[in-house]
Amino acid sequence: MARMFRVLGFWTLVIGLMAYAGHMYEMALLFFAQTAAFVLLGYLNFSERTYILMFWGYMITAFLGFTYWSVFEMGLPF
């Protein structure tokens, strides 16, 4: 399971590099921070249950943040 967090770190790094190449610097910084967190968590050797709980916490936080941003910060299109 720890290896999966390193894989997540790799893919967030790839997305961050593409965002940086596309001049989306805020998005790139967000993904670079996620890369650092995932790689760090990947080397801490927690139990599988702990990794699953941390991933669910990450997913809930990400979805709530995305929903908040898309509803309240972006505004309505009409």
CSV table of C-alpha atoms in Angstrom, one decimal:
chain,number,residue,atom,x,y,z
A,1,MET,CA,0.0,0.0,0.0
A,2,ALA,CA,2.9,2.4,0.7
A,3,ARG,CA,4.1,1.9,-2.9
A,4,MET,CA,0.7,3.2,-4.1
A,5,PHE,CA,1.3,6.5,-2.4
A,6,ARG,CA,4.6,6.8,-4.2
A,7,VAL,CA,2.7,6.1,-7.5
A,8,LEU,CA,0.3,8.8,-6.6
A,9,GLY,CA,3.2,11.1,-5.9
A,10,PHE,CA,4.6,10.3,-9.4
A,11,TRP,CA,1.3,11.1,-11.1
A,12,THR,CA,0.8,14.3,-9.2
A,13,LEU,CA,4.4,15.3,-10.2
A,14,VAL,CA,3.6,14.6,-13.8
A,15,ILE,CA,0.4,16.7,-13.6
A,16,GLY,CA,2.3,19.5,-11.8
A,17,LEU,CA,5.0,19.6,-14.5
A,18,MET,CA,2.3,19.8,-17.2
A,19,ALA,CA,0.6,22.6,-15.4
A,20,TYR,CA,3.9,24.4,-15.0
A,21,ALA,CA,4.6,24.0,-18.7
A,22,GLY,CA,1.2,25.4,-19.4
A,23,HIS,CA,1.9,28.5,-17.3
A,24,MET,CA,-0.7,27.5,-14.6
A,25,TYR,CA,1.6,28.2,-11.7
A,26,GLU,CA,-0.9,28.1,-8.9
A,27,MET,CA,-2.1,24.6,-10.0
A,28,ALA,CA,1.5,23.5,-10.4
A,29,LEU,CA,2.3,24.5,-6.9
A,30,LEU,CA,-0.7,22.7,-5.6
A,31,PHE,CA,0.3,19.5,-7.3
A,32,PHE,CA,3.9,19.8,-6.3
A,33,ALA,CA,2.8,20.1,-2.6
A,34,GLN,CA,0.6,17.0,-3.1
A,35,THR,CA,3.6,15.2,-4.6
A,36,ALA,CA,5.8,16.0,-1.6
A,37,ALA,CA,3.0,14.8,0.8
A,38,PHE,CA,2.4,11.5,-1.1
A,39,VAL,CA,6.0,10.6,-1.4
A,40,LEU,CA,6.6,11.4,2.3
A,41,LEU,CA,3.6,9.3,3.3
A,42,GLY,CA,4.8,6.5,1.0
A,43,TYR,CA,8.1,6.1,3.0
A,44,LEU,CA,6.6,6.2,6.5
A,45,ASN,CA,5.5,2.5,6.5
A,46,PHE,CA,2.1,2.8,8.2
A,47,SER,CA,-0.3,-0.1,8.3
A,48,GLU,CA,-2.6,-0.7,5.4
A,49,ARG,CA,-5.6,0.4,7.3
A,50,THR,CA,-3.9,3.7,8.2
A,51,TYR,CA,-3.1,4.3,4.5
A,52,ILE,CA,-6.7,3.6,3.5
A,53,LEU,CA,-8.0,6.0,6.1
A,54,MET,CA,-5.6,8.7,5.1
A,55,PHE,CA,-6.5,8.2,1.4
A,56,TRP,CA,-10.3,8.5,2.2
A,57,GLY,CA,-9.5,11.7,4.3
A,58,TYR,CA,-7.6,13.1,1.3
A,59,MET,CA,-10.5,12.3,-1.1
A,60,ILE,CA,-13.1,13.8,1.1
A,61,THR,CA,-11.0,17.0,1.6
A,62,ALA,CA,-10.3,17.2,-2.1
A,63,PHE,CA,-13.9,16.8,-3.2
A,64,LEU,CA,-15.2,19.3,-0.6
A,65,GLY,CA,-12.5,21.8,-1.6
A,66,PHE,CA,-13.4,21.3,-5.3
A,67,THR,CA,-17.1,21.7,-4.7
A,68,TYR,CA,-16.6,24.8,-2.5
A,69,TRP,CA,-14.4,26.4,-5.1
A,70,SER,CA,-16.6,25.6,-8.1
A,71,VAL,CA,-19.8,26.8,-6.4
A,72,PHE,CA,-18.7,29.8,-4.3
A,73,GLU,CA,-15.5,31.1,-5.8
A,74,MET,CA,-16.1,30.6,-9.5
A,75,GLY,CA,-19.6,32.1,-9.5
A,76,LEU,CA,-22.6,31.2,-11.5
A,77,PRO,CA,-22.4,31.3,-15.3
A,78,PHE,CA,-25.6,33.3,-15.7
